[in-house]
């Protein structure tokens, strides 16, 4: 696969911009999804309280359990039930630390006193639009430099809603796709 560097578009493997990472309807059950993009693992879910979509780095800072991957051995989560989404937060399946949509741990069931600031995971900027979930990815960690190019009428339920066809995953640089359209 050609890299961004090969295209002389910068030094980073994955470019800066908005990327589609899921169909919105995949999150309607509140069951968290384990997704992988940009060579990283993430936990993606829809908050029960606000209905907003949340994307967190996948691995709990306690003992590196994946917050969203299906499992059959955890202490607190029944496999595949999505019961670890609480309010707009998510509990780690292993020892039940809860992380808010900002990625900060806000509850440790057996712990009294303040929660260390290091007990957090990165929370990513996401937008739900056009029937899909989009993440702002910047390899240098910057805030979005432009708004997601949403089309307001496509998010209006009075219009026909977009439908996505899954064509599979292509192991290529996004620029190759544009070049070959
Ligand atoms: S590994 Fe996540 S709470 Fe222990």
PDB file of C-alpha atoms and ligand atoms in Angstrom:
ATOM      1  CA  UNK A   1       0.000   0.000   0.000  1.00  0.00           C
ATOM      2  CA  UNK A   2       1.335   3.425  -0.879  1.00  0.00           C
ATOM      3  CA  UNK A   3       1.772   5.759   2.076  1.00  0.00           C
ATOM      4  CA  UNK A   4       0.921   9.409   2.475  1.00  0.00           C
ATOM      5  CA  UNK A   5       4.640  10.060   2.246  1.00  0.00           C
ATOM      6  CA  UNK A   6       4.792   8.314  -1.151  1.00  0.00           C
ATOM      7  CA  UNK A   7       2.181  10.775  -2.398  1.00  0.00           C
ATOM      8  CA  UNK A   8       4.178  13.677  -0.942  1.00  0.00           C
ATOM      9  CA  UNK A   9       1.160  14.622   1.136  1.00  0.00           C
ATOM     10  CA  UNK A  10       3.021  14.639   4.445  1.00  0.00           C
ATOM     11  CA  UNK A  11       4.968  12.447   6.798  1.00  0.00           C
ATOM     12  CA  UNK A  12       2.116  10.496   8.334  1.00  0.00           C
ATOM     13  CA  UNK A  13       0.725   7.133   7.285  1.00  0.00           C
ATOM     14  CA  UNK A  14      -2.895   8.193   7.735  1.00  0.00           C
ATOM     15  CA  UNK A  15      -3.970  11.633   6.592  1.00  0.00           C
ATOM     16  CA  UNK A  16      -5.829  14.338   8.498  1.00  0.00           C
ATOM     17  CA  UNK A  17      -9.559  14.587   7.935  1.00  0.00           C
ATOM     18  CA  UNK A  18     -13.016  13.154   8.537  1.00  0.00           C
ATOM     19  CA  UNK A  19     -13.416   9.393   8.110  1.00  0.00           C
ATOM     20  CA  UNK A  20     -16.546   7.245   8.096  1.00  0.00           C
ATOM     21  CA  UNK A  21     -16.195   4.493  10.709  1.00  0.00           C
ATOM     22  CA  UNK A  22     -19.676   2.937  11.017  1.00  0.00           C
ATOM     23  CA  UNK A  23     -23.249   3.127   9.896  1.00  0.00           C
ATOM     24  CA  UNK A  24     -25.343   4.948  12.494  1.00  0.00           C
ATOM     25  CA  UNK A  25     -27.854   2.117  12.694  1.00  0.00           C
ATOM     26  CA  UNK A  26     -25.152  -0.303  13.862  1.00  0.00           C
ATOM     27  CA  UNK A  27     -25.251   1.477  17.230  1.00  0.00           C
ATOM     28  CA  UNK A  28     -28.989   1.532  17.807  1.00  0.00           C
ATOM     29  CA  UNK A  29     -28.940  -1.338  20.323  1.00  0.00           C
ATOM     30  CA  UNK A  30     -26.357   0.462  22.512  1.00  0.00           C
ATOM     31  CA  UNK A  31     -24.126  -2.567  22.177  1.00  0.00           C
ATOM     32  CA  UNK A  32     -20.591  -1.202  21.910  1.00  0.00           C
ATOM     33  CA  UNK A  33     -18.643  -1.967  18.759  1.00  0.00           C
ATOM     34  CA  UNK A  34     -14.969  -2.825  18.624  1.00  0.00           C
ATOM     35  CA  UNK A  35     -13.608  -1.013  15.570  1.00  0.00           C
ATOM     36  CA  UNK A  36     -10.122  -0.624  14.161  1.00  0.00           C
ATOM     37  CA  UNK A  37      -8.918   2.253  11.991  1.00  0.00           C
ATOM     38  CA  UNK A  38      -5.606   4.070  11.472  1.00  0.00           C
ATOM     39  CA  UNK A  39      -3.815   1.054  12.976  1.00  0.00           C
ATOM     40  CA  UNK A  40      -5.603   1.586  16.333  1.00  0.00           C
ATOM     41  CA  UNK A  41      -8.404  -0.093  18.256  1.00  0.00           C
ATOM     42  CA  UNK A  42     -11.445   1.827  19.467  1.00  0.00           C
ATOM     43  CA  UNK A  43     -14.676   1.328  21.403  1.00  0.00           C
ATOM     44  CA  UNK A  44     -17.672   2.899  19.652  1.00  0.00           C
ATOM     45  CA  UNK A  45     -21.124   3.151  21.226  1.00  0.00           C
ATOM     46  CA  UNK A  46     -24.280   5.245  21.495  1.00  0.00           C
ATOM     47  CA  UNK A  47     -24.922   6.751  24.932  1.00  0.00           C
ATOM     48  CA  UNK A  48     -28.197   5.728  26.537  1.00  0.00           C
ATOM     49  CA  UNK A  49     -28.779   9.128  28.149  1.00  0.00           C
ATOM     50  CA  UNK A  50     -28.227  11.550  25.265  1.00  0.00           C
ATOM     51  CA  UNK A  51     -28.249   9.173  22.288  1.00  0.00           C
ATOM     52  CA  UNK A  52     -24.949  10.707  21.211  1.00  0.00           C
ATOM     53  CA  UNK A  53     -22.246   8.559  19.663  1.00  0.00           C
ATOM     54  CA  UNK A  54     -18.984   8.199  21.606  1.00  0.00           C
ATOM     55  CA  UNK A  55     -15.617   6.935  20.366  1.00  0.00           C
ATOM     56  CA  UNK A  56     -12.941   6.073  22.923  1.00  0.00           C
ATOM     57  CA  UNK A  57      -9.533   4.467  22.695  1.00  0.00           C
ATOM     58  CA  UNK A  58     -10.229   0.795  23.258  1.00  0.00           C
ATOM     59  CA  UNK A  59      -7.980  -0.259  26.107  1.00  0.00           C
ATOM     60  CA  UNK A  60      -8.774   0.351  29.753  1.00  0.00           C
ATOM     61  CA  UNK A  61      -5.887   2.069  31.574  1.00  0.00           C
ATOM     62  CA  UNK A  62      -6.246  -0.355  34.503  1.00  0.00           C
ATOM     63  CA  UNK A  63      -5.240  -3.702  32.957  1.00  0.00           C
ATOM     64  CA  UNK A  64      -5.707  -3.015  29.239  1.00  0.00           C
ATOM     65  CA  UNK A  65      -8.991  -4.828  28.748  1.00  0.00           C
ATOM     66  CA  UNK A  66     -10.783  -3.912  25.514  1.00  0.00           C
ATOM     67  CA  UNK A  67     -13.841  -1.859  26.481  1.00  0.00           C
ATOM     68  CA  UNK A  68     -15.996  -3.142  23.608  1.00  0.00           C
ATOM     69  CA  UNK A  69     -14.677  -6.456  22.303  1.00  0.00           C
ATOM     70  CA  UNK A  70     -16.990  -9.441  22.837  1.00  0.00           C
ATOM     71  CA  UNK A  71     -15.744 -11.670  25.632  1.00  0.00           C
ATOM     72  CA  UNK A  72     -16.936 -14.661  27.629  1.00  0.00           C
ATOM     73  CA  UNK A  73     -14.829 -14.325  30.723  1.00  0.00           C
ATOM     74  CA  UNK A  74     -15.523 -10.897  32.185  1.00  0.00           C
ATOM     75  CA  UNK A  75     -16.745 -10.303  35.699  1.00  0.00           C
ATOM     76  CA  UNK A  76     -19.431  -7.732  35.016  1.00  0.00           C
ATOM     77  CA  UNK A  77     -20.627  -7.881  31.410  1.00  0.00           C
ATOM     78  CA  UNK A  78     -22.777 -10.530  29.821  1.00  0.00           C
ATOM     79  CA  UNK A  79     -21.338 -11.279  26.429  1.00  0.00           C
ATOM     80  CA  UNK A  80     -22.961  -9.351  23.613  1.00  0.00           C
ATOM     81  CA  UNK A  81     -25.577  -7.642  25.771  1.00  0.00           C
ATOM     82  CA  UNK A  82     -24.189  -4.134  25.687  1.00  0.00           C
ATOM     83  CA  UNK A  83     -25.003  -3.768  29.350  1.00  0.00           C
ATOM     84  CA  UNK A  84     -21.771  -1.936  29.994  1.00  0.00           C
ATOM     85  CA  UNK A  85     -23.136   1.258  28.403  1.00  0.00           C
ATOM     86  CA  UNK A  86     -24.496   3.269  31.336  1.00  0.00           C
ATOM     87  CA  UNK A  87     -25.887   6.736  30.788  1.00  0.00           C
ATOM     88  CA  UNK A  88     -23.391   8.185  28.333  1.00  0.00           C
ATOM     89  CA  UNK A  89     -20.501   6.218  29.844  1.00  0.00           C
ATOM     90  CA  UNK A  90     -19.137   2.733  29.416  1.00  0.00           C
ATOM     91  CA  UNK A  91     -17.934   0.277  32.055  1.00  0.00           C
ATOM     92  CA  UNK A  92     -14.872  -1.840  31.501  1.00  0.00           C
ATOM     93  CA  UNK A  93     -15.974  -5.490  31.301  1.00  0.00           C
ATOM     94  CA  UNK A  94     -13.251  -6.656  33.690  1.00  0.00           C
ATOM     95  CA  UNK A  95     -13.367  -4.657  36.960  1.00  0.00           C
ATOM     96  CA  UNK A  96     -16.164  -2.246  36.013  1.00  0.00           C
ATOM     97  CA  UNK A  97     -14.367   1.075  35.984  1.00  0.00           C
ATOM     98  CA  UNK A  98     -16.719   3.484  34.206  1.00  0.00           C
ATOM     99  CA  UNK A  99     -15.516   6.042  31.659  1.00  0.00           C
ATOM    100  CA  UNK A 100     -17.566   9.066  30.646  1.00  0.00           C
ATOM    101  CA  UNK A 101     -17.928  10.285  27.066  1.00  0.00           C
ATOM    102  CA  UNK A 102     -14.929  12.560  27.721  1.00  0.00           C
ATOM    103  CA  UNK A 103     -12.847   9.437  28.397  1.00  0.00           C
ATOM    104  CA  UNK A 104     -12.309  10.204  32.093  1.00  0.00           C
ATOM    105  CA  UNK A 105     -12.953   7.470  34.639  1.00  0.00           C
ATOM    106  CA  UNK A 106     -15.856   8.669  36.797  1.00  0.00           C
ATOM    107  CA  UNK A 107     -16.631   5.578  38.893  1.00  0.00           C
ATOM    108  CA  UNK A 108     -14.661   2.703  40.395  1.00  0.00           C
ATOM    109  CA  UNK A 109     -17.161   0.542  42.285  1.00  0.00           C
ATOM    110  CA  UNK A 110     -14.876  -0.582  45.132  1.00  0.00           C
ATOM    111  CA  UNK A 111     -12.848   2.630  45.462  1.00  0.00           C
ATOM    112  CA  UNK A 112     -13.312   5.533  47.882  1.00  0.00           C
ATOM    113  CA  UNK A 113     -11.808   8.958  47.299  1.00  0.00           C
ATOM    114  CA  UNK A 114     -10.553  10.806  44.260  1.00  0.00           C
ATOM    115  CA  UNK A 115      -9.929   8.995  40.992  1.00  0.00           C
ATOM    116  CA  UNK A 116      -6.433   9.561  39.591  1.00  0.00           C
ATOM    117  CA  UNK A 117      -6.326  11.774  36.489  1.00  0.00           C
ATOM    118  CA  UNK A 118      -4.327   9.067  34.708  1.00  0.00           C
ATOM    119  CA  UNK A 119      -7.416   6.849  34.785  1.00  0.00           C
ATOM    120  CA  UNK A 120      -8.637   7.984  31.382  1.00  0.00           C
ATOM    121  CA  UNK A 121      -8.702   7.075  27.722  1.00  0.00           C
ATOM    122  CA  UNK A 122      -8.683   9.401  24.732  1.00  0.00           C
ATOM    123  CA  UNK A 123     -12.097  10.517  23.526  1.00  0.00           C
ATOM    124  CA  UNK A 124     -12.329  11.287  19.803  1.00  0.00           C
ATOM    125  CA  UNK A 125     -14.376  13.941  18.011  1.00  0.00           C
ATOM    126  CA  UNK A 126     -17.225  12.241  16.167  1.00  0.00           C
ATOM    127  CA  UNK A 127     -20.176  13.463  14.123  1.00  0.00           C
ATOM    128  CA  UNK A 128     -23.299  11.510  13.212  1.00  0.00           C
ATOM    129  CA  UNK A 129     -24.507  12.570   9.792  1.00  0.00           C
ATOM    130  CA  UNK A 130     -25.723  11.070   6.509  1.00  0.00           C
ATOM    131  CA  UNK A 131     -26.677   7.872   8.324  1.00  0.00           C
ATOM    132  CA  UNK A 132     -23.078   7.277   9.382  1.00  0.00           C
ATOM    133  CA  UNK A 133     -20.565   8.036  12.107  1.00  0.00           C
ATOM    134  CA  UNK A 134     -17.498  10.089  11.202  1.00  0.00           C
ATOM    135  CA  UNK A 135     -14.359  10.696  13.198  1.00  0.00           C
ATOM    136  CA  UNK A 136     -11.913  13.559  12.918  1.00  0.00           C
ATOM    137  CA  UNK A 137      -8.466  12.007  12.647  1.00  0.00           C
ATOM    138  CA  UNK A 138      -5.348  14.125  12.990  1.00  0.00           C
ATOM    139  CA  UNK A 139      -2.063  12.235  13.425  1.00  0.00           C
ATOM    140  CA  UNK A 140      -0.760  15.249  15.380  1.00  0.00           C
ATOM    141  CA  UNK A 141      -3.779  15.303  17.696  1.00  0.00           C
ATOM    142  CA  UNK A 142      -5.234  18.635  16.550  1.00  0.00           C
ATOM    143  CA  UNK A 143      -8.849  19.789  16.688  1.00  0.00           C
ATOM    144  CA  UNK A 144     -10.947  19.681  13.472  1.00  0.00           C
ATOM    145  CA  UNK A 145      -9.716  22.234  10.952  1.00  0.00           C
ATOM    146  CA  UNK A 146     -12.967  22.175   9.018  1.00  0.00           C
ATOM    147  CA  UNK A 147     -16.526  21.148   9.778  1.00  0.00           C
ATOM    148  CA  UNK A 148     -17.726  17.753   8.683  1.00  0.00           C
ATOM    149  CA  UNK A 149     -19.270  18.295   5.216  1.00  0.00           C
ATOM    150  CA  UNK A 150     -22.771  17.281   6.293  1.00  0.00           C
ATOM    151  CA  UNK A 151     -25.731  17.861   3.991  1.00  0.00           C
ATOM    152  CA  UNK A 152     -28.524  19.188   6.181  1.00  0.00           C
ATOM    153  CA  UNK A 153     -31.342  17.984   3.931  1.00  0.00           C
ATOM    154  CA  UNK A 154     -29.936  14.438   3.994  1.00  0.00           C
ATOM    155  CA  UNK A 155     -30.296  14.435   7.790  1.00  0.00           C
ATOM    156  CA  UNK A 156     -33.885  15.718   7.540  1.00  0.00           C
ATOM    157  CA  UNK A 157     -36.266  12.745   8.040  1.00  0.00           C
ATOM    158  CA  UNK A 158     -38.638  14.269   5.442  1.00  0.00           C
ATOM    159  CA  UNK A 159     -36.056  13.485   2.766  1.00  0.00           C
ATOM    160  CA  UNK A 160     -35.109  10.054   1.545  1.00  0.00           C
ATOM    161  CA  UNK A 161     -32.310   8.901   3.815  1.00  0.00           C
ATOM    162  CA  UNK A 162     -28.973   7.770   2.420  1.00  0.00           C
ATOM    163  CA  UNK A 163     -28.323   4.032   2.359  1.00  0.00           C
ATOM    164  CA  UNK A 164     -24.834   2.653   2.506  1.00  0.00           C
ATOM    165  CA  UNK A 165     -23.623  -0.320   0.520  1.00  0.00           C
ATOM    166  CA  UNK A 166     -20.774  -2.263   2.058  1.00  0.00           C
ATOM    167  CA  UNK A 167     -18.216  -2.959  -0.636  1.00  0.00           C
ATOM    168  CA  UNK A 168     -15.698  -4.469   1.750  1.00  0.00           C
ATOM    169  CA  UNK A 169     -12.434  -3.110   3.048  1.00  0.00           C
ATOM    170  CA  UNK A 170      -9.739  -2.090   0.596  1.00  0.00           C
ATOM    171  CA  UNK A 171      -6.160  -2.149   1.714  1.00  0.00           C
ATOM    172  CA  UNK A 172      -5.123   1.059   0.017  1.00  0.00           C
ATOM    173  CA  UNK A 173      -4.369   4.678   0.650  1.00  0.00           C
ATOM    174  CA  UNK A 174      -7.461   6.968   0.309  1.00  0.00           C
ATOM    175  CA  UNK A 175      -5.658   8.888  -2.424  1.00  0.00           C
ATOM    176  CA  UNK A 176      -5.566   5.762  -4.595  1.00  0.00           C
ATOM    177  CA  UNK A 177      -9.330   5.562  -4.421  1.00  0.00           C
ATOM    178  CA  UNK A 178      -9.702   9.175  -5.524  1.00  0.00           C
ATOM    179  CA  UNK A 179      -7.154   8.698  -8.304  1.00  0.00           C
ATOM    180  CA  UNK A 180      -9.086   5.703  -9.667  1.00  0.00           C
ATOM    181  CA  UNK A 181     -12.610   7.127  -9.611  1.00  0.00           C
TER     182      UNK A 181
HETATM  183  S1  LIG B   1      -9.060  -3.811  33.352  1.00  0.00           S
HETATM  184 FE1  LIG B   1     -10.576  -2.305  33.166  1.00  0.00          FE
HETATM  185  S2  LIG B   1     -11.304  -2.024  35.141  1.00  0.00           S
HETATM  186 FE2  LIG B   1      -9.706  -3.443  35.360  1.00  0.00          FE
END
